[in-house]
Coordinates of C-alpha atoms in Angstrom, one line a residue:
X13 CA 63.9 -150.7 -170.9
X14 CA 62.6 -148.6 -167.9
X15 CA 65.3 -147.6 -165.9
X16 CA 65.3 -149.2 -162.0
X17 CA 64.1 -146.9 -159.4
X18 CA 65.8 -146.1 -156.6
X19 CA 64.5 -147.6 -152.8
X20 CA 64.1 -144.6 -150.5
X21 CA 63.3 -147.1 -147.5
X22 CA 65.9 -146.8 -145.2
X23 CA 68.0 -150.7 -145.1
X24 CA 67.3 -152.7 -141.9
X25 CA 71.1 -152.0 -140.8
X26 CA 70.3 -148.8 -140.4
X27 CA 67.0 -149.0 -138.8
X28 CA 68.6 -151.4 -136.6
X29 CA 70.8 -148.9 -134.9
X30 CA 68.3 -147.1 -133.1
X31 CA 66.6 -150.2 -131.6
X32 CA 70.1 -150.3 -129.8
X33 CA 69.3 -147.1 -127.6
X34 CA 69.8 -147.4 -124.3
X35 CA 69.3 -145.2 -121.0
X36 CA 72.0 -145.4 -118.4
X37 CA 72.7 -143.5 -115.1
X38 CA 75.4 -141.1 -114.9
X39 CA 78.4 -142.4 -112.7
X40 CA 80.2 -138.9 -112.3
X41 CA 80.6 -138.5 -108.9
X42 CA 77.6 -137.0 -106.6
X43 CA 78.5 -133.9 -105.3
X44 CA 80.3 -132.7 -108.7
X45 CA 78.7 -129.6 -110.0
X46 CA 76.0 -129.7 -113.1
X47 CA 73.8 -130.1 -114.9
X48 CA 71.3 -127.5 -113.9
X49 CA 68.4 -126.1 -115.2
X50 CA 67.2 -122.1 -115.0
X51 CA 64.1 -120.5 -116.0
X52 CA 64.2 -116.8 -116.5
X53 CA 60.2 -115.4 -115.9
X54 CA 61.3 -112.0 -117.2
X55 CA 64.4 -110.6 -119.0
X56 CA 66.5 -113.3 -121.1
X57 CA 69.9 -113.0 -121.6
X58 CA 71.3 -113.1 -124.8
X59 CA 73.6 -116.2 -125.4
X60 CA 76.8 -114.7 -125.1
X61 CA 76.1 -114.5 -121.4
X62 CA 78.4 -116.8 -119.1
X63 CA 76.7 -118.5 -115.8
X64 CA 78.9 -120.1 -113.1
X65 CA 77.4 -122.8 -110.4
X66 CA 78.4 -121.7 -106.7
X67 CA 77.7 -124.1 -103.7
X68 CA 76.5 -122.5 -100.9
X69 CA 77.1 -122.7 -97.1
X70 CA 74.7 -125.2 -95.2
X71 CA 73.1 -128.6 -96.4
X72 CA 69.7 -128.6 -98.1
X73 CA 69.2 -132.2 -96.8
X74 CA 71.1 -132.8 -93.2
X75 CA 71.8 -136.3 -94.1
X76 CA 75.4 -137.2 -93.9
X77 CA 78.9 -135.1 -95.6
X78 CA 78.0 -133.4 -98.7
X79 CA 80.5 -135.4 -100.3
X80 CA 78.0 -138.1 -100.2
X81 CA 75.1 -135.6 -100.9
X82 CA 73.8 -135.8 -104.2
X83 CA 74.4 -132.5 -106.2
X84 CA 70.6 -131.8 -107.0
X85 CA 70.2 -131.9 -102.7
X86 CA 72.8 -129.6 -102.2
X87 CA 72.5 -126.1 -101.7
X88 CA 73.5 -124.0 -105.0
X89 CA 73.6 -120.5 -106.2
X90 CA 73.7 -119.3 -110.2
X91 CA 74.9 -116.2 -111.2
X92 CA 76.2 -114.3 -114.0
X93 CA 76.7 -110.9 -115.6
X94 CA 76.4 -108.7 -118.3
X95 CA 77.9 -105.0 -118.7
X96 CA 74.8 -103.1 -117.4
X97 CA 72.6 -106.3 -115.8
X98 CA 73.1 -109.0 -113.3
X99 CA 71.7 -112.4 -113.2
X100 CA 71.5 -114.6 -109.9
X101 CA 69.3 -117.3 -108.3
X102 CA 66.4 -116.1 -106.6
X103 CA 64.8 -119.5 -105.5
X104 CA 65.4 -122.8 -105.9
X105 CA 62.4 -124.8 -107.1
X106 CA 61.3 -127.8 -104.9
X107 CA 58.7 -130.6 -105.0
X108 CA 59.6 -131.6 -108.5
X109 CA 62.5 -133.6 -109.8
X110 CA 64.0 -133.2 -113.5
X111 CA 66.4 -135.0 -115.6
X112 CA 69.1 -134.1 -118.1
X113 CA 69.7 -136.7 -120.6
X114 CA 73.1 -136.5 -122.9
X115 CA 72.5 -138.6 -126.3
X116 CA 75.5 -140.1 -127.4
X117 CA 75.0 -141.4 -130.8
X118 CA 77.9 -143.4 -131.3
X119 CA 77.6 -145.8 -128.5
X120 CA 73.7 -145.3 -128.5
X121 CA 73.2 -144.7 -124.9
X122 CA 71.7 -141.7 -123.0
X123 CA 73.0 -141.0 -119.8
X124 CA 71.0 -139.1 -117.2
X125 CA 71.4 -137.0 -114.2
X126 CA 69.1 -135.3 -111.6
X127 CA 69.1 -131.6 -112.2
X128 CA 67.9 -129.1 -109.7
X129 CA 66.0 -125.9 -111.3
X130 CA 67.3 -122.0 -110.4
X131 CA 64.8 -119.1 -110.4
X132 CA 66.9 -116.6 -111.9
X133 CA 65.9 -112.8 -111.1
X134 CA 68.1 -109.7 -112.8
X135 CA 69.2 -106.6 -111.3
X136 CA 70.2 -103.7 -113.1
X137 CA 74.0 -102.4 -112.1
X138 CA 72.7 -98.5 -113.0
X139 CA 70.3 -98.7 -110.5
X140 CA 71.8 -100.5 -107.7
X141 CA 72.0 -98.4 -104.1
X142 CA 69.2 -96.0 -105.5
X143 CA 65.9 -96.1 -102.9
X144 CA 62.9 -95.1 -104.8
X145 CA 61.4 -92.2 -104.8
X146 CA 58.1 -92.2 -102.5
X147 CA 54.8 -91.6 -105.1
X148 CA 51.3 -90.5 -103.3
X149 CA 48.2 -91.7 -104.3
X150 CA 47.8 -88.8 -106.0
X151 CA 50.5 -89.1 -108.3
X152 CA 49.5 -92.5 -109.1
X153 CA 45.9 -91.8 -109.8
X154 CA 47.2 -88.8 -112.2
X155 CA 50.1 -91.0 -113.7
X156 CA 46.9 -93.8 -114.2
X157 CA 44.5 -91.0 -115.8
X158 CA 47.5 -90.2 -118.3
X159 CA 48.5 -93.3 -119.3
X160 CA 44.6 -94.3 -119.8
X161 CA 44.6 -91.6 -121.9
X162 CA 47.1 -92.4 -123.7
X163 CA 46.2 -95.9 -124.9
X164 CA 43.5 -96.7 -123.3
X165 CA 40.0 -97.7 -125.0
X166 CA 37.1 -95.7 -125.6
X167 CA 35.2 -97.2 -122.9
X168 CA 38.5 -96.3 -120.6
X169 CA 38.6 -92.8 -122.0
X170 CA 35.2 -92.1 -120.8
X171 CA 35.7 -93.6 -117.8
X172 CA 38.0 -91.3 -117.0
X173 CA 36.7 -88.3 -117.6
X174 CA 33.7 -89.1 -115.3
X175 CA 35.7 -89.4 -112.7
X176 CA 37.0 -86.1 -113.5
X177 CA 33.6 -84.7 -113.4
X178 CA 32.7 -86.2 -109.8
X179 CA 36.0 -84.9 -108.3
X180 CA 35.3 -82.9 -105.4
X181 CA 37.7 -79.8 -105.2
X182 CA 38.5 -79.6 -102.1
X183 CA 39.2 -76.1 -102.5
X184 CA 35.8 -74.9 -103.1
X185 CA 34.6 -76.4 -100.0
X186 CA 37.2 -74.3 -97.4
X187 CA 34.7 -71.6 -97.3
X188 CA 31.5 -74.1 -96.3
X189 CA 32.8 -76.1 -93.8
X190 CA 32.3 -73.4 -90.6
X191 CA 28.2 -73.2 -92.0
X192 CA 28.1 -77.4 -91.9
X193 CA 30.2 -77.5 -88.4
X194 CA 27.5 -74.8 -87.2
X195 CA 24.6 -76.8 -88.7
X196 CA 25.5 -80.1 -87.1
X197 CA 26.5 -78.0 -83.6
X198 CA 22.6 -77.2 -84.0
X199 CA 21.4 -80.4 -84.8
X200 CA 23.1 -82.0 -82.1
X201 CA 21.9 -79.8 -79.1
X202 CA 18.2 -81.4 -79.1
X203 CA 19.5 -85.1 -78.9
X204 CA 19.7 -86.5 -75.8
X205 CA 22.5 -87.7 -73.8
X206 CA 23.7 -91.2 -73.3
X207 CA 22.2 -91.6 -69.3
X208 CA 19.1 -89.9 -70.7
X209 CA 18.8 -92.4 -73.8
X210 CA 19.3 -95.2 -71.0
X211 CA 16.5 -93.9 -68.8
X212 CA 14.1 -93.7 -71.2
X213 CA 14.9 -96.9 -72.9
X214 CA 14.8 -98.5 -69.2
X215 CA 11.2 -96.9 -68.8
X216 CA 9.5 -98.2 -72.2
X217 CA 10.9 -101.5 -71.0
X218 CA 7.8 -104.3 -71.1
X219 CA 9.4 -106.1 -67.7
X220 CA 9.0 -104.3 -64.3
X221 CA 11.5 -102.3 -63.3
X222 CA 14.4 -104.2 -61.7
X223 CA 16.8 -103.4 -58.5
X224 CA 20.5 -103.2 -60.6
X225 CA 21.9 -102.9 -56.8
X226 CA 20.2 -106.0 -55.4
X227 CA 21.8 -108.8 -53.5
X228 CA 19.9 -112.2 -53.9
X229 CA 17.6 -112.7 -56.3
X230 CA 14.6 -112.0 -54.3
X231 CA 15.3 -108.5 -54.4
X232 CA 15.6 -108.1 -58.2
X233 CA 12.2 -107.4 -58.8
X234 CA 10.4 -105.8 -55.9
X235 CA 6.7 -107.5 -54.9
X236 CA 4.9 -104.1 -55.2
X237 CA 6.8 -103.3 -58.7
X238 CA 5.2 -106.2 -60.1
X239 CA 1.7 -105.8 -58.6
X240 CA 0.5 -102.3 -56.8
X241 CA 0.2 -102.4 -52.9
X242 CA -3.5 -101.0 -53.3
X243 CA -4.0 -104.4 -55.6
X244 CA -2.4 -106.3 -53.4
X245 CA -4.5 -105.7 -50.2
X246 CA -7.7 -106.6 -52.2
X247 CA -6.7 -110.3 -53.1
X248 CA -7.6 -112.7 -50.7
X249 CA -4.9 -115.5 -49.4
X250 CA -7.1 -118.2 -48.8
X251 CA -7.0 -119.9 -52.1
X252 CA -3.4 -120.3 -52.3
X253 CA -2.9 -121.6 -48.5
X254 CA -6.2 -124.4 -49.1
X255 CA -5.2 -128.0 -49.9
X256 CA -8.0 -129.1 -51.7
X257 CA -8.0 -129.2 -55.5
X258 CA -11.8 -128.1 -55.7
X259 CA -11.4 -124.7 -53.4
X260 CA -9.0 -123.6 -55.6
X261 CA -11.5 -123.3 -58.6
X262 CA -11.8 -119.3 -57.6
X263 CA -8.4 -118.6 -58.6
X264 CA -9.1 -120.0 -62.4
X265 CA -10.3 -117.1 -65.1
X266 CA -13.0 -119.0 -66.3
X267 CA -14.5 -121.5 -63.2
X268 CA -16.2 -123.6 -65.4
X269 CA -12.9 -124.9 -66.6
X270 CA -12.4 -128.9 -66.6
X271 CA -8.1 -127.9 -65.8

């Protein structure tokens, strides 16, 4: 006879007791402290470390007594130590809102509670109340070049030693630079200066020359610097004082024009 094998479905009892889950709200009071939530972008601690929830002075949200605050609104600080390190909130994230949810899996029910979210920062204790030391851009180009040599790729490598190449030392060109100040002192002599440069850009100008100390605008441009005085006397002024359209024809470049 074949011996009975064993059912590894789980019974409906049991299956049954998770159907029964339920998600309720916490009803601790508002402004008790916790839960919160931290994010540490560099350095984690290890999890030995301790981390106490301060409240700070001021309301995040000037609406009523913080007692009736709710404790993600008010204004909180985290912080915590080790022996050579120190932990404490740099910001305090806003614009999103995040939940903590406790399981309890003998009643089935999960309660929740709004948790705000610390930006923790570190500071190490050795180094506190030490400035740092001013680098040049010097140094920092050197202390680039060495670490590039270092580790860097073959493409970096030889990037760096072309720049090497190109340097100009500085040095070397101490005993040139009375030759180029003599050089440009020469160069300069024949240019002209800045009221001769304006003269001669006012004469190649292609409108007559204009009165800059004139009063009304008939004065601007004088008659005669528009037309000579020796062309002048030869035109006639009858054309322009006649009435009639036909008399004028005399005036026209080419008489024989229908305009």
């Amino acid at each position: 006879m074949a011996p009975t094998s064993v059912s590894k479905k789980r019974k409906r009892s049991e299956a049954g007791d998770d159907a029964k889950a339920s998600f309720v709200l916490s009803t601790q009071s508002k402004s008790q402290l916790g839960p919160v939530l931290a994010n540490f972008p560099s350095v984690k601690p290890s999890k030995s470390t301790t981390f106490s929830c301060y409240q700070t002075g001021g309301n995040a949200k000037a609406v009523g007594d913080a007692d009736d605050a709710e404790f993600v609104d008010l204004p909180t600080l985290i912080a915590g130590e080790t022996d050579s390190v120190d932990f404490h909130s740099a910001n305090q994230a806003t614009g999103c809102r995040y939940l903590v949810g406790v399981h309890d899996k003998k009643t089935g029910k999960t309660t929740i509670r709004p948790a705000p979210l610390h930006i923790l920062s570190r500071d190490v204790k050795a180094l506190k109340g030490q400035e740092p030391i001013a680098v040049s851009v010097l140094q920092r180009l050197e202390a680039r070049a060495a670490l590039g040599e270092s580790f860097g790729t073959k493409k970096a490598k030889l990037a760096i030693k072309a720049q090497e190449r190109n340097k100009v030392d500085v040095s070397a060109m101490e005993t040139v630079v009375d030759h180029l100040q003599e050089s440009i002192q020469k160069s300069t002599q024949a240019l002209p200066s800045k009221e001769e440069a304006q003269a001669t850009a006012d004469s190649t100008r292609l409108v007559p020359p204009y009165n800059a100390e004139a009063t009304v605008p008939s004065e601007v441009y004088p008659l005669h610097n528009i037309i000579p005085e020796t062309e002048w006397k030869t035109l006639s002024e009858a054309p322009f004082l006649v009435v009639g359209q036909n008399q004028r024809i005399p005036l026209l470049p080419f008489q024989r024009s229908k305009w």
